[in-house]
PDB file of C-alpha atoms and ligand atoms in Angstrom:
ATOM      1  CA  MET A   1       0.000   0.000   0.000  1.00 91.00           C
ATOM      2  CA  ARG A   2       1.223   3.507  -0.822  1.00 95.00           C
ATOM      3  CA  ILE A   3      -0.234   6.243   1.309  1.00 96.00           C
ATOM      4  CA  VAL A   4       0.158  10.000   1.719  1.00 97.00           C
ATOM      5  CA  LEU A   5      -0.644  11.320   5.193  1.00 97.00           C
ATOM      6  CA  LEU A   6      -1.971  14.874   5.036  1.00 98.00           C
ATOM      7  CA  GLY A   7      -2.591  17.175   7.970  1.00 97.00           C
ATOM      8  CA  ALA A   8      -1.488  20.331   9.735  1.00 96.00           C
ATOM      9  CA  PRO A   9       1.605  20.369  11.927  1.00 93.00           C
ATOM     10  CA  GLY A  10       0.495  18.756  15.185  1.00 92.00           C
ATOM     11  CA  SER A  11      -2.209  16.628  13.586  1.00 95.00           C
ATOM     12  CA  GLY A  12      -0.312  13.499  14.655  1.00 92.00           C
ATOM     13  CA  LYS A  13       1.045  12.327  11.296  1.00 92.00           C
ATOM     14  CA  GLY A  14       4.355  11.217  12.790  1.00 88.00           C
ATOM     15  CA  THR A  15       2.721   9.348  15.660  1.00 88.00           C
ATOM     16  CA  GLN A  16       0.291   7.511  13.388  1.00 94.00           C
ATOM     17  CA  ALA A  17       2.933   6.781  10.757  1.00 92.00           C
ATOM     18  CA  PHE A  18       5.104   5.222  13.466  1.00 89.00           C
ATOM     19  CA  LYS A  19       2.178   3.056  14.603  1.00 92.00           C
ATOM     20  CA  LEU A  20       1.455   1.943  11.044  1.00 92.00           C
ATOM     21  CA  GLN A  21       5.093   1.119  10.512  1.00 91.00           C
ATOM     22  CA  THR A  22       5.257  -0.953  13.686  1.00 92.00           C
ATOM     23  CA  ASP A  23       1.891  -2.647  13.232  1.00 93.00           C
ATOM     24  CA  MET A  24       1.665  -3.154   9.461  1.00 91.00           C
ATOM     25  CA  GLY A  25       5.309  -2.908   8.391  1.00 91.00           C
ATOM     26  CA  LEU A  26       4.666   0.095   6.179  1.00 92.00           C
ATOM     27  CA  PRO A  27       7.970   2.005   5.919  1.00 94.00           C
ATOM     28  CA  GLN A  28       7.483   5.590   7.087  1.00 94.00           C
ATOM     29  CA  ILE A  29       9.111   8.275   4.992  1.00 95.00           C
ATOM     30  CA  SER A  30       9.127  11.527   6.928  1.00 94.00           C
ATOM     31  CA  THR A  31      10.817  14.392   5.099  1.00 95.00           C
ATOM     32  CA  GLY A  32      10.876  16.401   8.360  1.00 93.00           C
ATOM     33  CA  GLU A  33      12.718  13.568  10.120  1.00 93.00           C
ATOM     34  CA  LEU A  34      15.163  13.089   7.234  1.00 93.00           C
ATOM     35  CA  LEU A  35      15.844  16.836   7.183  1.00 95.00           C
ATOM     36  CA  ARG A  36      16.397  16.954  10.974  1.00 93.00           C
ATOM     37  CA  GLU A  37      18.899  14.100  10.597  1.00 94.00           C
ATOM     38  CA  ALA A  38      20.734  16.041   7.872  1.00 93.00           C
ATOM     39  CA  VAL A  39      20.812  19.153  10.085  1.00 94.00           C
ATOM     40  CA  ALA A  40      22.134  17.150  13.057  1.00 95.00           C
ATOM     41  CA  ALA A  41      24.791  15.528  10.863  1.00 95.00           C
ATOM     42  CA  GLY A  42      25.826  18.955   9.555  1.00 95.00           C
ATOM     43  CA  THR A  43      25.678  17.889   5.888  1.00 93.00           C
ATOM     44  CA  GLU A  44      25.578  20.513   3.153  1.00 92.00           C
ATOM     45  CA  LEU A  45      21.936  19.730   2.581  1.00 91.00           C
ATOM     46  CA  GLY A  46      21.275  20.090   6.314  1.00 93.00           C
ATOM     47  CA  LEU A  47      22.974  23.484   6.368  1.00 94.00           C
ATOM     48  CA  ARG A  48      20.808  24.647   3.464  1.00 94.00           C
ATOM     49  CA  ALA A  49      17.635  23.420   5.185  1.00 95.00           C
ATOM     50  CA  ASP A  50      18.347  24.617   8.722  1.00 94.00           C
ATOM     51  CA  ALA A  51      17.337  28.298   8.544  1.00 92.00           C
ATOM     52  CA  HIS A  52      14.070  27.525   6.714  1.00 94.00           C
ATOM     53  CA  MET A  53      13.148  24.917   9.297  1.00 93.00           C
ATOM     54  CA  LYS A  54      13.928  27.237  12.218  1.00 91.00           C
ATOM     55  CA  ASN A  55      11.569  29.858  10.721  1.00 89.00           C
ATOM     56  CA  GLY A  56       8.822  27.361  10.002  1.00 90.00           C
ATOM     57  CA  GLU A  57       9.189  27.921   6.247  1.00 93.00           C
ATOM     58  CA  LEU A  58       9.276  25.161   3.665  1.00 95.00           C
ATOM     59  CA  VAL A  59      12.664  23.901   2.550  1.00 97.00           C
ATOM     60  CA  SER A  60      13.153  24.271  -1.220  1.00 96.00           C
ATOM     61  CA  ASP A  61      11.414  21.717  -3.425  1.00 96.00           C
ATOM     62  CA  ASP A  62      14.663  20.551  -5.065  1.00 94.00           C
ATOM     63  CA  ILE A  63      16.179  19.554  -1.692  1.00 95.00           C
ATOM     64  CA  VAL A  64      13.073  17.692  -0.595  1.00 96.00           C
ATOM     65  CA  LEU A  65      12.565  15.995  -3.943  1.00 95.00           C
ATOM     66  CA  GLY A  66      16.172  14.792  -3.913  1.00 92.00           C
ATOM     67  CA  ILE A  67      15.588  13.242  -0.489  1.00 92.00           C
ATOM     68  CA  ILE A  68      12.366  11.580  -1.611  1.00 93.00           C
ATOM     69  CA  LYS A  69      13.823  10.153  -4.803  1.00 92.00           C
ATOM     70  CA  ASP A  70      16.768   8.654  -2.880  1.00 90.00           C
ATOM     71  CA  ARG A  71      14.460   7.186  -0.276  1.00 92.00           C
ATOM     72  CA  LEU A  72      12.063   5.697  -2.849  1.00 92.00           C
ATOM     73  CA  ALA A  73      15.005   4.053  -4.606  1.00 89.00           C
ATOM     74  CA  ALA A  74      15.806   2.003  -1.466  1.00 89.00           C
ATOM     75  CA  SER A  75      14.801  -1.658  -1.444  1.00 88.00           C
ATOM     76  CA  ASP A  76      12.448  -1.481   1.581  1.00 90.00           C
ATOM     77  CA  THR A  77      10.142   0.952  -0.243  1.00 89.00           C
ATOM     78  CA  ALA A  78       9.867  -1.056  -3.464  1.00 86.00           C
ATOM     79  CA  LYS A  79       6.194  -1.873  -2.767  1.00 89.00           C
ATOM     80  CA  ASP A  80       4.719  -0.148   0.245  1.00 92.00           C
ATOM     81  CA  TYR A  81       5.325   3.098   2.067  1.00 95.00           C
ATOM     82  CA  LEU A  82       3.765   5.924   3.922  1.00 95.00           C
ATOM     83  CA  LEU A  83       4.659   9.513   3.070  1.00 96.00           C
ATOM     84  CA  ASP A  84       4.567  11.728   6.162  1.00 95.00           C
ATOM     85  CA  GLY A  85       5.038  15.444   5.541  1.00 95.00           C
ATOM     86  CA  PHE A  86       5.442  15.108   1.774  1.00 97.00           C
ATOM     87  CA  PRO A  87       4.081  16.459  -0.524  1.00 98.00           C
ATOM     88  CA  ARG A  88       3.678  19.844   1.137  1.00 97.00           C
ATOM     89  CA  ASN A  89       2.640  22.016  -1.822  1.00 98.00           C
ATOM     90  CA  LEU A  90       1.131  21.613  -5.289  1.00 98.00           C
ATOM     91  CA  GLY A  91       4.522  21.621  -7.024  1.00 98.00           C
ATOM     92  CA  GLN A  92       5.712  18.739  -4.850  1.00 98.00           C
ATOM     93  CA  ALA A  93       2.471  16.827  -5.458  1.00 98.00           C
ATOM     94  CA  GLU A  94       2.902  17.208  -9.224  1.00 97.00           C
ATOM     95  CA  SER A  95       6.551  16.146  -8.980  1.00 97.00           C
ATOM     96  CA  LEU A  96       5.500  13.130  -6.927  1.00 96.00           C
ATOM     97  CA  ASP A  97       3.036  12.166  -9.683  1.00 96.00           C
ATOM     98  CA  GLN A  98       5.947  12.173 -12.144  1.00 95.00           C
ATOM     99  CA  VAL A  99       8.235  10.182  -9.824  1.00 94.00           C
ATOM    100  CA  LEU A 100       5.466   7.601  -9.414  1.00 94.00           C
ATOM    101  CA  ILE A 101       4.950   7.345 -13.172  1.00 94.00           C
ATOM    102  CA  ASP A 102       8.702   6.730 -13.572  1.00 92.00           C
ATOM    103  CA  LEU A 103       8.533   4.006 -10.918  1.00 91.00           C
ATOM    104  CA  ASP A 104       5.356   2.567 -12.435  1.00 92.00           C
ATOM    105  CA  GLN A 105       3.526   3.062  -9.148  1.00 93.00           C
ATOM    106  CA  SER A 106       0.369   4.803  -7.968  1.00 94.00           C
ATOM    107  CA  LEU A 107      -0.957   6.039  -4.633  1.00 96.00           C
ATOM    108  CA  ASP A 108      -3.721   4.075  -2.912  1.00 95.00           C
ATOM    109  CA  ALA A 109      -4.916   6.894  -0.664  1.00 96.00           C
ATOM    110  CA  ALA A 110      -4.251  10.370   0.678  1.00 97.00           C
ATOM    111  CA  ILE A 111      -5.537  10.470   4.238  1.00 97.00           C
ATOM    112  CA  LEU A 112      -6.326  13.831   5.796  1.00 98.00           C
ATOM    113  CA  MET A 113      -5.983  13.900   9.563  1.00 97.00           C
ATOM    114  CA  ASP A 114      -8.498  16.530  10.606  1.00 97.00           C
ATOM    115  CA  VAL A 115      -7.856  18.316  13.941  1.00 97.00           C
ATOM    116  CA  ASP A 116      -9.441  21.412  15.563  1.00 95.00           C
ATOM    117  CA  PHE A 117      -7.207  24.480  15.732  1.00 90.00           C
ATOM    118  CA  GLU A 118      -7.090  24.765  19.575  1.00 91.00           C
ATOM    119  CA  ILE A 119      -5.984  21.140  19.884  1.00 93.00           C
ATOM    120  CA  LEU A 120      -3.267  21.661  17.262  1.00 93.00           C
ATOM    121  CA  ILE A 121      -1.840  24.572  19.267  1.00 92.00           C
ATOM    122  CA  LYS A 122      -1.743  22.554  22.510  1.00 93.00           C
ATOM    123  CA  ARG A 123      -0.187  19.566  20.773  1.00 93.00           C
ATOM    124  CA  LEU A 124       2.555  21.715  19.258  1.00 93.00           C
ATOM    125  CA  THR A 125       3.358  24.024  22.177  1.00 94.00           C
ATOM    126  CA  GLY A 126       3.177  21.122  24.652  1.00 95.00           C
ATOM    127  CA  ARG A 127       5.171  18.592  22.625  1.00 93.00           C
ATOM    128  CA  ARG A 128       8.299  17.207  24.311  1.00 95.00           C
ATOM    129  CA  THR A 129      10.632  14.261  23.721  1.00 94.00           C
ATOM    130  CA  CYS A 130      12.207  12.378  26.620  1.00 96.00           C
ATOM    131  CA  SER A 131      15.978  12.662  26.126  1.00 96.00           C
ATOM    132  CA  LYS A 132      16.484   9.264  27.745  1.00 95.00           C
ATOM    133  CA  THR A 133      13.911   7.089  25.941  1.00 92.00           C
ATOM    134  CA  GLY A 134      13.002   9.136  22.865  1.00 90.00           C
ATOM    135  CA  LYS A 135       9.357   8.819  23.897  1.00 89.00           C
ATOM    136  CA  LEU A 136       7.016  11.536  22.587  1.00 86.00           C
ATOM    137  CA  LEU A 137       5.225  13.293  25.433  1.00 93.00           C
ATOM    138  CA  ASN A 138       3.032  16.343  25.894  1.00 94.00           C
ATOM    139  CA  ILE A 139       2.866  18.575  28.945  1.00 95.00           C
ATOM    140  CA  TYR A 140      -0.913  19.054  28.418  1.00 94.00           C
ATOM    141  CA  PHE A 141      -1.936  15.527  27.412  1.00 92.00           C
ATOM    142  CA  SER A 142       0.560  13.052  28.920  1.00 93.00           C
ATOM    143  CA  THR A 143      -0.162  11.845  32.460  1.00 95.00           C
ATOM    144  CA  LYS A 144       1.841  13.227  35.376  1.00 96.00           C
ATOM    145  CA  ALA A 145       3.270   9.730  35.869  1.00 97.00           C
ATOM    146  CA  GLU A 146       4.525   9.567  32.248  1.00 95.00           C
ATOM    147  CA  LEU A 147       6.232  12.950  32.524  1.00 97.00           C
ATOM    148  CA  GLU A 148       7.778  12.138  35.903  1.00 97.00           C
ATOM    149  CA  GLU A 149       8.987   8.744  34.704  1.00 96.00           C
ATOM    150  CA  CYS A 150      11.253  10.507  32.201  1.00 96.00           C
ATOM    151  CA  LEU A 151      12.592  12.978  34.764  1.00 96.00           C
ATOM    152  CA  THR A 152      13.181  10.483  37.580  1.00 96.00           C
ATOM    153  CA  ASN A 153      15.133   8.251  35.185  1.00 94.00           C
ATOM    154  CA  GLY A 154      17.525  11.136  34.580  1.00 96.00           C
ATOM    155  CA  GLY A 155      15.922  12.255  31.294  1.00 97.00           C
ATOM    156  CA  GLU A 156      15.055  15.759  30.177  1.00 97.00           C
ATOM    157  CA  LEU A 157      11.902  16.901  28.400  1.00 97.00           C
ATOM    158  CA  LEU A 158      13.284  18.325  25.168  1.00 96.00           C
ATOM    159  CA  GLN A 159      11.391  20.658  22.867  1.00 95.00           C
ATOM    160  CA  ARG A 160      11.924  20.646  19.108  1.00 89.00           C
ATOM    161  CA  ALA A 161      13.694  23.801  17.871  1.00 87.00           C
ATOM    162  CA  ASP A 162      10.691  24.666  15.683  1.00 87.00           C
ATOM    163  CA  ASP A 163       8.060  24.102  18.393  1.00 88.00           C
ATOM    164  CA  ASN A 164       8.330  27.632  19.815  1.00 88.00           C
ATOM    165  CA  GLU A 165       5.282  29.897  19.493  1.00 86.00           C
ATOM    166  CA  ASP A 166       6.476  32.204  16.689  1.00 88.00           C
ATOM    167  CA  THR A 167       7.606  29.328  14.507  1.00 91.00           C
ATOM    168  CA  ILE A 168       4.451  27.354  15.234  1.00 92.00           C
ATOM    169  CA  ARG A 169       2.301  30.272  14.103  1.00 90.00           C
ATOM    170  CA  ASN A 170       4.303  30.480  10.895  1.00 93.00           C
ATOM    171  CA  ARG A 171       4.170  26.726  10.264  1.00 93.00           C
ATOM    172  CA  LEU A 172       0.378  26.828  10.551  1.00 94.00           C
ATOM    173  CA  ARG A 173       0.199  29.822   8.172  1.00 94.00           C
ATOM    174  CA  VAL A 174       2.443  27.984   5.696  1.00 95.00           C
ATOM    175  CA  TYR A 175       0.261  24.878   6.010  1.00 96.00           C
ATOM    176  CA  LYS A 176      -2.873  26.882   5.163  1.00 96.00           C
ATOM    177  CA  ARG A 177      -1.310  28.625   2.211  1.00 97.00           C
ATOM    178  CA  GLU A 178       0.820  25.863   0.705  1.00 97.00           C
ATOM    179  CA  THR A 179      -0.438  22.476   1.868  1.00 98.00           C
ATOM    180  CA  GLU A 180      -4.215  22.830   2.258  1.00 97.00           C
ATOM    181  CA  PRO A 181      -4.739  23.039  -1.534  1.00 98.00           C
ATOM    182  CA  LEU A 182      -3.586  19.403  -1.658  1.00 98.00           C
ATOM    183  CA  ILE A 183      -6.886  18.373  -0.087  1.00 98.00           C
ATOM    184  CA  GLU A 184      -8.697  19.368  -3.273  1.00 98.00           C
ATOM    185  CA  PHE A 185      -5.863  17.991  -5.430  1.00 98.00           C
ATOM    186  CA  TYR A 186      -6.302  14.476  -4.009  1.00 98.00           C
ATOM    187  CA  ALA A 187     -10.105  14.787  -3.756  1.00 98.00           C
ATOM    188  CA  ASP A 188     -10.141  15.461  -7.510  1.00 97.00           C
ATOM    189  CA  ARG A 189      -8.144  12.257  -8.023  1.00 96.00           C
ATOM    190  CA  GLY A 190     -10.726  10.343  -5.982  1.00 97.00           C
ATOM    191  CA  ILE A 191      -8.246   9.059  -3.381  1.00 97.00           C
ATOM    192  CA  LEU A 192      -8.864  11.474  -0.493  1.00 97.00           C
ATOM    193  CA  ARG A 193     -10.053   9.989   2.819  1.00 97.00           C
ATOM    194  CA  VAL A 194     -10.717  12.123   5.892  1.00 97.00           C
ATOM    195  CA  ILE A 195     -10.461  10.959   9.490  1.00 97.00           C
ATOM    196  CA  ASP A 196     -11.285  12.753  12.732  1.00 97.00           C
ATOM    197  CA  ALA A 197      -7.878  13.017  14.408  1.00 97.00           C
ATOM    198  CA  ASN A 198      -8.907  15.012  17.502  1.00 96.00           C
ATOM    199  CA  GLY A 199      -8.891  12.044  19.869  1.00 93.00           C
ATOM    200  CA  ILE A 200      -6.112  10.178  21.631  1.00 90.00           C
ATOM    201  CA  ALA A 201      -3.561   8.339  19.488  1.00 91.00           C
ATOM    202  CA  ASP A 202      -5.157   4.883  19.862  1.00 94.00           C
ATOM    203  CA  GLU A 203      -8.608   6.143  18.830  1.00 96.00           C
ATOM    204  CA  VAL A 204      -7.156   7.918  15.794  1.00 97.00           C
ATOM    205  CA  TYR A 205      -5.230   4.783  14.879  1.00 97.00           C
ATOM    206  CA  ALA A 206      -8.439   2.727  14.975  1.00 97.00           C
ATOM    207  CA  SER A 207     -10.080   5.181  12.526  1.00 96.00           C
ATOM    208  CA  LEU A 208      -7.024   5.094  10.308  1.00 95.00           C
ATOM    209  CA  LYS A 209      -7.007   1.321  10.092  1.00 94.00           C
ATOM    210  CA  LYS A 210     -10.717   1.267   9.330  1.00 95.00           C
ATOM    211  CA  VAL A 211     -10.104   3.559   6.357  1.00 93.00           C
ATOM    212  CA  LEU A 212      -7.153   1.484   5.168  1.00 89.00           C
ATOM    213  CA  VAL A 213      -9.016  -1.813   5.143  1.00 84.00           C
ATOM    214  CA  SER A 214     -12.237  -0.406   3.610  1.00 78.00           C
TER     215      SER A 214
HETATM  216  P1  LIG B   1       7.692  18.155  10.017  1.00 68.26           P
HETATM  217  O1  LIG B   1       8.528  17.309  10.913  1.00 68.26           O
HETATM  218  O2  LIG B   1       6.981  17.366   8.958  1.00 68.26           O
HETATM  219  O3  LIG B   1       6.756  19.065  10.794  1.00 68.26           O
HETATM  220  O4  LIG B   1       8.701  19.128   9.225  1.00 68.26           O
HETATM  221  C1  LIG B   1       9.540  20.047   9.907  1.00 68.26           C
HETATM  222  C2  LIG B   1      10.059  21.101   8.943  1.00 68.26           C
HETATM  223  O5  LIG B   1      10.829  20.461   7.916  1.00 68.26           O
HETATM  224  C3  LIG B   1       8.995  21.893   8.198  1.00 68.26           C
HETATM  225  O6  LIG B   1       8.513  22.997   8.946  1.00 68.26           O
HETATM  226  C4  LIG B   1       9.772  22.344   6.953  1.00 68.26           C
HETATM  227  O7  LIG B   1      10.653  23.410   7.259  1.00 68.26           O
HETATM  228  C5  LIG B   1      10.618  21.114   6.656  1.00 68.26           C
HETATM  229  N1  LIG B   1       9.926  20.165   5.752  1.00 68.26           N
HETATM  230  C6  LIG B   1       9.478  18.899   6.045  1.00 68.26           C
HETATM  231  N2  LIG B   1       8.910  18.314   4.983  1.00 68.26           N
HETATM  232  C7  LIG B   1       8.974  19.236   3.975  1.00 68.26           C
HETATM  233  C8  LIG B   1       8.547  19.258   2.617  1.00 68.26           C
HETATM  234  N3  LIG B   1       7.901  18.207   2.060  1.00 68.26           N
HETATM  235  N4  LIG B   1       8.805  20.370   1.881  1.00 68.26           N
HETATM  236  C9  LIG B   1       9.456  21.426   2.392  1.00 68.26           C
HETATM  237  N5  LIG B   1       9.871  21.499   3.679  1.00 68.26           N
HETATM  238  C10 LIG B   1       9.641  20.409   4.473  1.00 68.26           C
END
């Protein structure tokens, strides 16, 4: 199965993609994750991407397309994969169409994860990663016990560099302007599915699986 996950920053794409990868063996391709790795490794590509990411702007299409083409050429993505955070604008969606034609592939679905604005803000401003376990937590939604478990084990609650309020506001503006038009793009192709992604991760995952098997 080849799936595009669509949704605003904070809609839970990464969380659900990780669940699908673990549960169904669908390789997750997250351009945001691949870019953060390049930034951390200090590669030339990472250096070019860094400032855009810090401001909540999109990284240039040529960088992202290069990453995607390399990743789709790997053997584990020969049949199935899940695109998380790509495409992010109409140009990227059209380029993806061309890449898929070249690979003789097609998409099975584009799934929009629909979340109310106030919940998005809390998910983004509250998002933390435990430095010890890598577990994703949230100061508004995780239990006190989950948060304390990280701290008492000597971990720190780390915040992503682009999860500060100014950048978050910009990322949401960019999503509206650049990425939202993809909803109509995939609806026109007849492959758009919409799920209510306001609930807790397990509930959202149940809805996602229902859509995938229908
Ligand atoms: P994400 O982890 O998906 O929220 O992405 C984090 C940041 O990486 C975004 O705010 C962009 O700066 C950059 N990024 C990720 N995916 C793309 C993409 N497909 N096109 C352009 N920039 C991207």
